[in-house]
Short mmCIF file of C-alpha atoms in Angstrom, two decimals:
data_model
loop_
_atom_site.label_atom_id
_atom_site.label_comp_id
_atom_site.label_asym_id
_atom_site.label_seq_id
_atom_site.Cartn_x
_atom_site.Cartn_y
_atom_site.Cartn_z
CA MET A 1405 0.00 0.00 0.00
CA ALA A 1406 2.80 2.40 0.76
CA ALA A 1407 4.38 1.57 -2.57
CA VAL A 1408 1.55 3.38 -4.34
CA GLY A 1409 2.57 6.72 -2.98
CA SER A 1410 6.31 6.17 -2.98
CA GLY A 1411 7.12 4.34 -6.14
CA GLY A 1412 9.79 6.78 -7.14
CA SER A 1413 11.50 7.07 -3.81
CA THR A 1414 14.44 4.86 -4.69
CA ALA A 1415 17.76 6.28 -5.82
CA ALA A 1416 17.05 8.65 -8.67
CA ALA A 1417 20.59 9.06 -9.85
CA GLY A 1418 21.02 5.63 -11.37
CA PRO A 1419 23.56 4.85 -14.08
CA GLY A 1420 21.01 5.26 -16.86
CA ALA A 1421 20.02 8.72 -15.65
CA VAL A 1422 23.52 10.12 -16.13
CA SER A 1423 24.39 8.47 -19.43
CA ALA A 1424 21.01 9.00 -21.11
CA GLY A 1425 20.01 12.37 -19.71
CA ALA A 1426 23.20 14.41 -19.42
CA LEU A 1427 25.71 12.73 -21.71
CA GLU A 1428 25.49 11.36 -25.21
CA SER A 1429 26.01 7.66 -25.74
CA GLY A 1430 29.60 6.60 -26.27
CA THR A 1431 31.18 9.86 -25.08
CA ALA A 1432 31.32 9.38 -21.34
CA SER A 1433 33.80 7.26 -19.49
CA ALA A 1434 33.84 6.47 -15.77
CA GLY A 1435 36.37 9.28 -15.31
CA THR A 1436 34.11 11.80 -17.11
CA VAL A 1437 31.19 10.90 -14.92
CA GLU A 1438 33.40 11.25 -11.87
CA GLU A 1439 34.63 14.69 -12.93
CA LEU A 1440 31.11 15.94 -13.59
CA PHE A 1441 29.96 14.55 -10.28
CA LEU A 1442 32.77 16.33 -8.42
CA MET A 1443 32.16 19.52 -10.41
CA PHE A 1444 28.60 19.92 -9.21
CA MET A 1445 28.97 18.46 -5.72
CA LYS A 1446 31.30 19.50 -2.93
CA PRO A 1447 33.10 16.77 -0.96
CA SER A 1448 30.82 17.33 2.04
CA TRP A 1449 27.75 16.74 -0.13
CA VAL A 1450 29.35 13.63 -1.61
CA LYS A 1451 29.96 12.26 1.87
CA TRP A 1452 26.33 13.00 2.79
CA THR A 1453 25.09 11.25 -0.37
CA LEU A 1454 27.12 8.14 0.39
CA VAL A 1455 25.82 8.13 3.95
CA VAL A 1456 22.24 8.29 2.63
CA ILE A 1457 22.92 5.36 0.28
CA GLU A 1458 24.32 3.27 3.13
CA ALA A 1459 21.40 4.23 5.39
CA HIS A 1460 18.92 3.20 2.70
CA ARG A 1461 20.69 -0.14 2.42
CA ARG A 1462 20.40 -0.72 6.15
CA LEU A 1463 16.75 0.34 6.17
CA LYS A 1464 15.98 -2.45 3.70
CA TYR A 1465 17.19 -5.06 6.16
CA ILE A 1466 15.53 -3.32 9.10
CA SER A 1467 12.33 -3.48 7.05
CA LEU A 1468 12.90 -7.18 6.54
CA ALA A 1469 13.18 -7.74 10.30
CA VAL A 1470 10.08 -5.65 11.02
CA LEU A 1471 8.03 -7.52 8.41
CA VAL A 1472 9.12 -10.90 9.76
CA VAL A 1473 8.33 -9.99 13.37
CA GLN A 1474 4.97 -8.41 12.50
CA ASN A 1475 3.82 -11.29 10.27
CA ALA A 1476 4.73 -13.95 12.81
CA SER A 1477 3.82 -12.11 16.02
CA LEU A 1478 0.26 -11.28 14.93
CA ILE A 1479 -0.60 -14.93 14.28
CA LEU A 1480 1.16 -16.19 17.39
CA SER A 1481 -0.36 -13.52 19.65
CA ILE A 1482 -3.90 -14.22 18.42
CA ARG A 1483 -3.36 -17.95 18.89
CA TYR A 1484 -1.95 -17.40 22.37
CA ALA A 1485 -4.76 -15.06 23.44
CA ARG A 1486 -7.47 -17.39 22.11
CA THR A 1487 -6.07 -20.49 23.84
CA LEU A 1488 -5.44 -18.99 27.29
CA PRO A 1489 -7.45 -20.60 30.11
CA GLY A 1490 -10.19 -18.51 31.65
CA ASP A 1491 -12.71 -16.10 30.17
CA ARG A 1492 -12.40 -15.75 26.40
CA PHE A 1493 -12.73 -12.24 24.99
CA PHE A 1494 -15.16 -11.41 22.19
CA ALA A 1495 -13.32 -11.34 18.86
CA THR A 1496 -15.80 -8.83 17.41
CA THR A 1497 -14.88 -6.25 20.09
CA ALA A 1498 -11.17 -6.71 19.33
CA VAL A 1499 -11.85 -6.04 15.63
CA VAL A 1500 -13.76 -2.84 16.49
CA MET A 1501 -11.02 -1.62 18.85
CA ALA A 1502 -8.34 -2.24 16.21
CA GLU A 1503 -10.31 -0.17 13.68
CA VAL A 1504 -10.80 2.65 16.20
CA LEU A 1505 -7.08 2.80 17.04
CA LYS A 1506 -6.09 2.63 13.36
CA GLY A 1507 -8.46 5.47 12.49
CA LEU A 1508 -7.20 7.63 15.37
CA THR A 1509 -3.59 7.01 14.33
CA CYS A 1510 -4.30 8.10 10.75
CA LEU A 1511 -6.14 11.17 12.08
CA LEU A 1512 -3.10 12.13 14.15
CA LEU A 1513 -0.82 11.67 11.14
CA LEU A 1514 -3.04 13.91 9.02
CA PHE A 1515 -3.07 16.43 11.88
CA ALA A 1516 0.73 16.41 11.85
CA GLN A 1517 0.74 16.91 8.07
CA LYS A 1518 -1.40 20.03 8.56
CA ARG A 1519 1.23 21.30 11.06
CA GLY A 1520 -1.18 21.11 13.99
CA ASN A 1521 -3.74 23.47 12.44
CA VAL A 1522 -7.16 22.20 13.53
CA LYS A 1523 -9.03 24.49 11.12
CA HIS A 1524 -7.06 23.32 8.09
CA LEU A 1525 -7.55 19.68 9.13
CA ALA A 1526 -11.31 20.17 9.57
CA LEU A 1527 -11.63 21.85 6.16
CA PHE A 1528 -9.53 19.13 4.55
CA LEU A 1529 -11.61 16.31 6.07
CA HIS A 1530 -14.87 18.07 5.18
CA GLU A 1531 -13.74 18.37 1.55
CA ALA A 1532 -12.27 14.86 1.28
CA VAL A 1533 -14.90 12.91 3.22
CA LEU A 1534 -18.20 14.81 2.85
CA VAL A 1535 -17.96 16.92 -0.30
CA GLN A 1536 -16.30 14.14 -2.28
CA TYR A 1537 -18.68 11.59 -0.85
CA VAL A 1538 -18.59 9.41 -3.96
CA ASP A 1539 -14.91 8.62 -3.38
CA THR A 1540 -15.66 8.01 0.29
CA LEU A 1541 -18.45 5.56 -0.48
CA LYS A 1542 -16.10 3.58 -2.71
CA LEU A 1543 -14.17 2.63 0.44
CA ALA A 1544 -17.25 0.95 1.94
CA VAL A 1545 -16.72 -2.20 -0.14
CA PRO A 1546 -13.09 -2.97 0.88
CA SER A 1547 -13.86 -1.86 4.44
CA LEU A 1548 -16.69 -4.38 4.69
CA ILE A 1549 -14.43 -7.10 3.31
CA TYR A 1550 -11.51 -6.21 5.60
CA THR A 1551 -13.83 -6.28 8.63
CA LEU A 1552 -15.13 -9.69 7.58
CA GLN A 1553 -11.55 -10.87 6.99
CA ASN A 1554 -10.39 -9.78 10.45
CA ASN A 1555 -13.22 -11.67 12.09
CA LEU A 1556 -12.51 -14.75 9.97
CA GLN A 1557 -8.88 -14.69 11.07
CA TYR A 1558 -9.93 -15.11 14.69
CA VAL A 1559 -12.16 -18.05 13.73
CA ALA A 1560 -9.39 -19.68 11.69
CA ILE A 1561 -6.62 -19.23 14.26
CA SER A 1562 -8.91 -20.48 17.04
CA ASN A 1563 -9.39 -23.76 15.14
CA LEU A 1564 -6.00 -24.29 13.48
CA PRO A 1565 -2.44 -24.44 14.82
CA ALA A 1566 -0.56 -21.20 14.24
CA ALA A 1567 1.95 -22.79 11.85
CA THR A 1568 -0.79 -24.47 9.82
CA PHE A 1569 -2.70 -21.21 9.57
CA GLN A 1570 0.43 -19.30 8.56
CA VAL A 1571 1.15 -21.74 5.73
CA THR A 1572 -2.46 -21.99 4.54
CA TYR A 1573 -2.95 -18.23 4.69
CA GLN A 1574 -0.38 -17.84 1.92
CA LEU A 1575 -3.22 -18.78 -0.45
CA LYS A 1576 -3.93 -15.04 -0.40
CA ILE A 1577 -1.02 -14.73 -2.88
CA LEU A 1578 -2.94 -16.99 -5.27
CA THR A 1579 -6.24 -15.13 -4.85
CA THR A 1580 -4.54 -11.72 -5.15
CA ALA A 1581 -2.81 -12.82 -8.37
CA LEU A 1582 -6.06 -14.10 -9.87
CA PHE A 1583 -7.98 -10.93 -8.98
CA SER A 1584 -5.11 -8.81 -10.36
CA VAL A 1585 -5.38 -10.62 -13.69
CA LEU A 1586 -9.17 -10.25 -13.76
CA MET A 1587 -9.57 -6.71 -12.40
CA LEU A 1588 -6.30 -4.95 -13.33
CA ASN A 1589 -5.53 -6.84 -16.57
CA ARG A 1590 -2.10 -7.79 -15.33
CA SER A 1591 -0.06 -10.56 -16.92
CA LEU A 1592 1.89 -13.16 -14.98
CA SER A 1593 5.07 -14.82 -16.14
CA ARG A 1594 5.34 -18.56 -16.56
CA LEU A 1595 7.48 -18.74 -13.45
CA GLN A 1596 4.78 -16.95 -11.45
CA TRP A 1597 2.08 -19.32 -12.69
CA ALA A 1598 4.34 -22.26 -11.81
CA SER A 1599 4.96 -20.79 -8.34
CA LEU A 1600 1.19 -20.43 -7.80
CA LEU A 1601 0.72 -24.10 -8.68
CA LEU A 1602 3.56 -24.96 -6.30
CA LEU A 1603 1.90 -22.84 -3.62
CA PHE A 1604 -1.44 -24.60 -4.01
CA THR A 1605 0.26 -28.00 -3.87
CA GLY A 1606 2.12 -27.10 -0.68
CA VAL A 1607 -1.01 -25.83 1.05
CA ALA A 1608 -2.91 -28.98 0.00
CA ILE A 1609 -0.18 -31.17 1.52
CA VAL A 1610 -0.26 -29.21 4.79
CA GLN A 1611 -4.04 -29.52 4.98
CA ALA A 1612 -3.82 -33.24 4.23
CA GLN A 1613 -1.40 -33.55 7.14
CA GLN A 1614 -3.79 -31.59 9.34
CA ALA A 1615 -6.76 -33.74 8.34
CA GLY A 1616 -4.71 -36.85 9.04
CA GLY A 1617 -4.28 -35.75 12.64
CA GLY A 1618 -0.77 -34.41 12.92
CA GLY A 1619 -0.36 -34.39 16.69
CA PRO A 1620 -2.79 -33.95 19.59
CA ARG A 1621 -5.72 -31.59 19.03
CA PRO A 1622 -7.82 -29.79 21.66
CA LEU A 1623 -11.42 -30.88 21.81
CA ASP A 1624 -12.83 -27.40 21.20
CA GLN A 1625 -11.05 -27.04 17.83
CA ASN A 1626 -12.73 -27.73 14.49
CA PRO A 1627 -10.16 -28.00 11.66
CA GLY A 1628 -12.92 -28.00 9.03
CA ALA A 1629 -14.28 -24.68 10.28
CA GLY A 1630 -10.74 -23.30 10.50
CA LEU A 1631 -9.98 -24.28 6.89
CA ALA A 1632 -13.24 -22.78 5.63
CA ALA A 1633 -12.50 -19.55 7.54
CA VAL A 1634 -8.94 -19.23 6.22
CA VAL A 1635 -10.02 -19.91 2.61
CA ALA A 1636 -12.79 -17.30 2.89
CA SER A 1637 -10.28 -14.89 4.45
CA CYS A 1638 -7.84 -15.45 1.57
CA LEU A 1639 -10.57 -14.80 -1.01
CA SER A 1640 -11.66 -11.61 0.75
CA SER A 1641 -8.05 -10.49 1.21
CA GLY A 1642 -7.24 -10.94 -2.48
CA PHE A 1643 -10.31 -9.09 -3.71
CA ALA A 1644 -10.12 -6.27 -1.18
CA GLY A 1645 -6.40 -5.70 -1.77
CA VAL A 1646 -6.78 -5.44 -5.54
CA TYR A 1647 -9.91 -3.29 -5.26
CA PHE A 1648 -8.18 -0.95 -2.79
CA GLU A 1649 -5.15 -0.68 -5.08
CA LYS A 1650 -7.45 0.22 -7.98
CA ILE A 1651 -9.05 2.96 -5.89
CA LEU A 1652 -5.69 4.36 -4.79
CA LYS A 1653 -4.36 4.49 -8.34
CA GLY A 1654 -7.52 6.20 -9.58
CA SER A 1655 -7.59 8.98 -6.97
CA SER A 1656 -5.37 11.66 -5.53
CA GLY A 1657 -6.08 10.97 -1.85
CA SER A 1658 -3.18 10.13 0.45
CA VAL A 1659 -2.71 6.69 1.93
CA TRP A 1660 -3.43 8.01 5.45
CA LEU A 1661 -6.69 9.61 4.30
CA ARG A 1662 -7.80 6.36 2.68
CA ASN A 1663 -6.91 4.41 5.81
CA LEU A 1664 -8.87 6.90 7.92
CA GLN A 1665 -11.89 6.40 5.68
CA LEU A 1666 -11.42 2.64 5.94
CA GLY A 1667 -11.25 3.00 9.73
CA LEU A 1668 -14.51 4.96 9.85
CA PHE A 1669 -16.35 2.39 7.78
CA GLY A 1670 -14.61 -0.47 9.56
CA THR A 1671 -15.67 0.79 12.98
CA ALA A 1672 -19.29 1.21 11.89
CA LEU A 1673 -19.44 -2.17 10.14
CA GLY A 1674 -17.61 -3.84 13.03
CA LEU A 1675 -20.23 -2.54 15.47
CA VAL A 1676 -22.98 -3.91 13.21
CA GLY A 1677 -21.24 -7.29 13.12
CA LEU A 1678 -20.77 -7.20 16.89
CA TRP A 1679 -24.48 -6.51 17.44
CA TRP A 1680 -25.51 -9.23 15.00
CA ALA A 1681 -23.15 -11.99 16.19
CA GLU A 1682 -22.53 -11.34 19.89
CA GLY A 1683 -24.71 -8.37 20.81
CA THR A 1684 -26.60 -10.07 23.64
CA ALA A 1685 -23.46 -11.53 25.25
CA VAL A 1686 -21.54 -8.25 24.97
CA ALA A 1687 -24.45 -6.32 26.50
CA ARG A 1688 -24.59 -8.77 29.41
CA ARG A 1689 -20.85 -9.13 30.12
CA GLY A 1690 -19.42 -5.86 28.85
CA PHE A 1691 -17.43 -4.69 25.84
CA PHE A 1692 -14.03 -5.38 27.42
CA PHE A 1693 -14.96 -8.74 28.95
CA GLY A 1694 -11.99 -11.12 29.02
CA TYR A 1695 -9.45 -8.45 28.06
CA THR A 1696 -5.95 -9.17 29.35
CA PRO A 1697 -2.56 -7.64 28.50
CA ALA A 1698 -2.20 -10.36 25.86
CA VAL A 1699 -5.50 -9.33 24.27
CA TRP A 1700 -4.48 -5.68 24.25
CA GLY A 1701 -1.24 -6.75 22.58
CA VAL A 1702 -3.26 -8.44 19.82
CA VAL A 1703 -5.41 -5.32 19.34
CA LEU A 1704 -2.39 -3.02 19.15
CA ASN A 1705 -0.58 -5.38 16.77
CA GLN A 1706 -3.60 -5.58 14.49
CA ALA A 1707 -4.18 -1.82 14.59
CA PHE A 1708 -0.63 -0.57 14.10
CA GLY A 1709 0.90 -3.57 12.33
CA GLY A 1710 -0.72 -2.84 8.99
CA LEU A 1711 0.21 0.85 9.15
CA LEU A 1712 3.76 -0.02 10.16
CA VAL A 1713 4.12 -2.43 7.27
CA ALA A 1714 2.74 0.25 4.93
CA VAL A 1715 5.64 2.47 6.00
CA VAL A 1716 8.49 -0.06 5.95
CA VAL A 1717 7.47 -1.75 2.68
CA LYS A 1718 8.60 1.43 0.96
CA TYR A 1719 12.19 0.47 1.83
CA ALA A 1720 11.86 -3.24 0.94
CA ASP A 1721 11.77 -4.74 -2.53
CA ASN A 1722 9.74 -7.76 -3.64
CA ILE A 1723 12.52 -10.23 -2.88
CA LEU A 1724 12.85 -8.98 0.70
CA LYS A 1725 9.08 -9.17 1.15
CA GLY A 1726 9.19 -12.75 -0.08
CA PHE A 1727 11.99 -13.51 2.36
CA ALA A 1728 9.98 -11.87 5.15
CA THR A 1729 6.97 -14.08 4.48
CA SER A 1730 9.10 -17.21 4.27
CA LEU A 1731 11.01 -16.40 7.46
CA SER A 1732 7.77 -15.62 9.30
CA ILE A 1733 6.49 -19.10 8.42
CA VAL A 1734 9.65 -20.65 9.83
CA LEU A 1735 9.47 -18.44 12.92
CA SER A 1736 5.80 -19.28 13.50
CA THR A 1737 6.53 -23.00 13.19
CA VAL A 1738 9.46 -22.88 15.64
CA ALA A 1739 7.47 -20.79 18.11
CA SER A 1740 4.47 -23.11 17.81
CA ILE A 1741 6.66 -26.06 18.72
CA ARG A 1742 7.91 -24.29 21.86
CA LEU A 1743 4.68 -22.54 22.93
CA PHE A 1744 1.87 -24.86 21.82
CA GLY A 1745 3.54 -28.28 21.49
CA PHE A 1746 3.07 -28.32 17.71
CA HIS A 1747 4.37 -31.49 16.02
CA VAL A 1748 6.24 -31.19 12.71
CA ASP A 1749 6.18 -34.35 10.62
CA PRO A 1750 7.75 -34.92 7.17
CA LEU A 1751 4.44 -34.19 5.38
CA PHE A 1752 4.11 -30.78 7.00
CA ALA A 1753 7.77 -30.00 6.36
CA LEU A 1754 7.33 -30.89 2.67
CA GLY A 1755 4.23 -28.73 2.29
CA ALA A 1756 5.73 -25.79 4.16
CA GLY A 1757 8.92 -26.05 2.09
CA LEU A 1758 6.91 -25.93 -1.15
CA VAL A 1759 5.01 -22.87 0.08
CA ILE A 1760 8.20 -21.07 1.11
CA GLY A 1761 9.79 -21.80 -2.26
CA ALA A 1762 6.66 -20.67 -4.10
CA VAL A 1763 6.53 -17.39 -2.17
CA TYR A 1764 10.17 -16.67 -3.01
CA LEU A 1765 9.79 -17.52 -6.70
CA TYR A 1766 6.63 -15.45 -7.06
CA SER A 1767 8.30 -12.42 -5.48
CA LEU A 1768 11.21 -12.41 -7.94
CA PRO A 1769 11.27 -9.37 -10.24
CA ARG A 1770 10.20 -9.91 -13.82
CA GLY A 1771 13.76 -9.64 -15.20
CA ALA A 1772 15.10 -12.29 -12.84
CA ALA A 1773 12.13 -14.52 -13.57
CA LYS A 1774 12.82 -14.31 -17.32
CA ALA A 1775 16.49 -15.06 -16.69
CA ILE A 1776 15.64 -18.17 -14.68
CA ALA A 1777 13.13 -19.31 -17.29
CA SER A 1778 15.55 -18.78 -20.20
CA ALA A 1779 18.37 -20.45 -18.27
CA SER A 1780 16.25 -23.52 -17.54
CA ALA A 1781 15.07 -23.62 -21.15
CA SER A 1782 18.61 -23.39 -22.57
CA ALA A 1783 19.84 -25.98 -20.07
CA SER A 1784 17.15 -28.43 -21.10
CA ALA A 1785 17.82 -27.76 -24.80
CA SER A 1786 21.61 -27.90 -24.80
CA GLY A 1787 22.32 -30.13 -21.84
CA PRO A 1788 25.45 -29.42 -19.81
CA CYS A 1789 26.99 -27.27 -22.58
CA THR A 1790 26.90 -23.50 -22.21
CA HIS A 1791 24.72 -21.43 -24.55
CA GLN A 1792 26.69 -20.01 -27.49
CA GLN A 1793 25.88 -16.57 -28.87
CA PRO A 1794 25.22 -16.53 -32.65
CA PRO A 1795 28.15 -15.04 -34.61
CA GLY A 1796 27.91 -11.36 -35.31
CA GLN A 1797 25.48 -10.70 -32.45
CA PRO A 1798 26.38 -8.62 -29.38
CA PRO A 1799 26.51 -10.50 -26.07
CA PRO A 1800 23.34 -10.31 -23.96
CA PRO A 1801 23.36 -7.75 -21.15
CA LYS A 1802 24.27 -9.07 -17.74
CA LEU A 1803 21.47 -8.98 -15.22
CA SER A 1804 22.28 -7.34 -11.92
CA SER A 1805 20.23 -7.38 -8.75
CA HIS A 1806 21.61 -3.92 -7.93
CA ARG A 1807 20.32 -2.08 -10.98
CA GLY A 1808 19.70 1.56 -10.20
CA ASP A 1809 21.83 1.48 -7.05
CA PRO A 1810 24.46 4.22 -7.29
CA SER A 1811 26.59 2.47 -4.68
CA THR A 1812 27.52 -0.19 -7.23
CA GLU A 1813 28.90 2.24 -9.83
CA PRO A 1814 32.61 1.73 -10.58
CA PHE A 1815 33.56 5.37 -10.01
CA LEU A 1816 32.21 5.53 -6.45
CA PRO A 1817 35.09 3.64 -4.76
CA LYS A 1818 37.56 6.03 -6.39
CA LEU A 1819 35.31 8.95 -5.52
CA LEU A 1820 35.18 7.86 -1.88
CA THR A 1821 38.99 7.66 -1.83
CA LYS A 1822 39.27 11.22 -3.15
CA VAL A 1823 36.72 12.50 -0.64
CA LYS A 1824 38.56 10.90 2.27
CA GLY A 1825 41.80 12.37 0.97
CA SER A 1826 40.22 15.82 0.89
#
């Protein structure tokens, strides 16, 4: 979600920008680029630029850690809170509280953007929410689906082990891809279609292991209901995510404004769901019945986790996001073994391994995916021999995972040496 508003936030001074924009092709050497760079930038500014590049690099890995912790901790905390002995809290009230806190957080962020001017904020919200009511009403559909999805997550995690839910929930990648093809007219590479098939196979193996009774199961758990809830949650997540992306790309509203509108609708729809599903029990026992510090931790994680991910995803590429999902599955499985006595058998390990591999392959950028596909095709066609370039043809360009990263340019090490010398 954050990528919508920050797509051009990566390093703007890539190698192509200098050679194509400022210099004619074939006239610039590494030394020329270095001289021009030093001509327009003082050594102090060069040092600052290199510091920014290094900080951006570190932020990518910090983002990876945050994504892993958030993905795993939300599932584990919900599972822990729902399996504690004693009074069980109402899941519908937790969903409402998460929406309230998320909406208040977005309101505070918008207030900060208006430099603390209450009048400007009130006029802005009146214009964006009430005057442009058509755009506001468009958010009712994804808000309804997100509210339903959050409630389904509690049902699924209450009836499935945390590791099994974490693996099965990756079906949202499949549903999101399908809705992207149908609603946004996107095309998927062959490798992505193959990874989706691999993903479905891995989830099916994990569910077969679960149906076969992998380890002891509490009497109050219903794996069938948990599976139905997680599949419905994946379908709703895929549709709502693609629909929300379509709305963001077709409007000028900020991400925080859209999340505030989602929070308003989510709170209202959550209260309706609370009244319909557990209204009598909540009225008799109270809204905060069964709330413990662990429950408040779940509410805060659900409220701020999505917003936090929206911020840090801006610093992480698709490969790192794929790594984050894969590592969170491993972390959830290890924690489930220690906290809930989860039993890992070879069938579960096989299914989880297929899912982790599928997530990584699907998250590869299109260029890398084509390289892998062409490499596998040439290997199958020519056997162990290397592919020979036809005579008279230029060699193919080498793919680099650091394209657009100024820190990989050949003149920067020499530049850094000159700066240090000055």
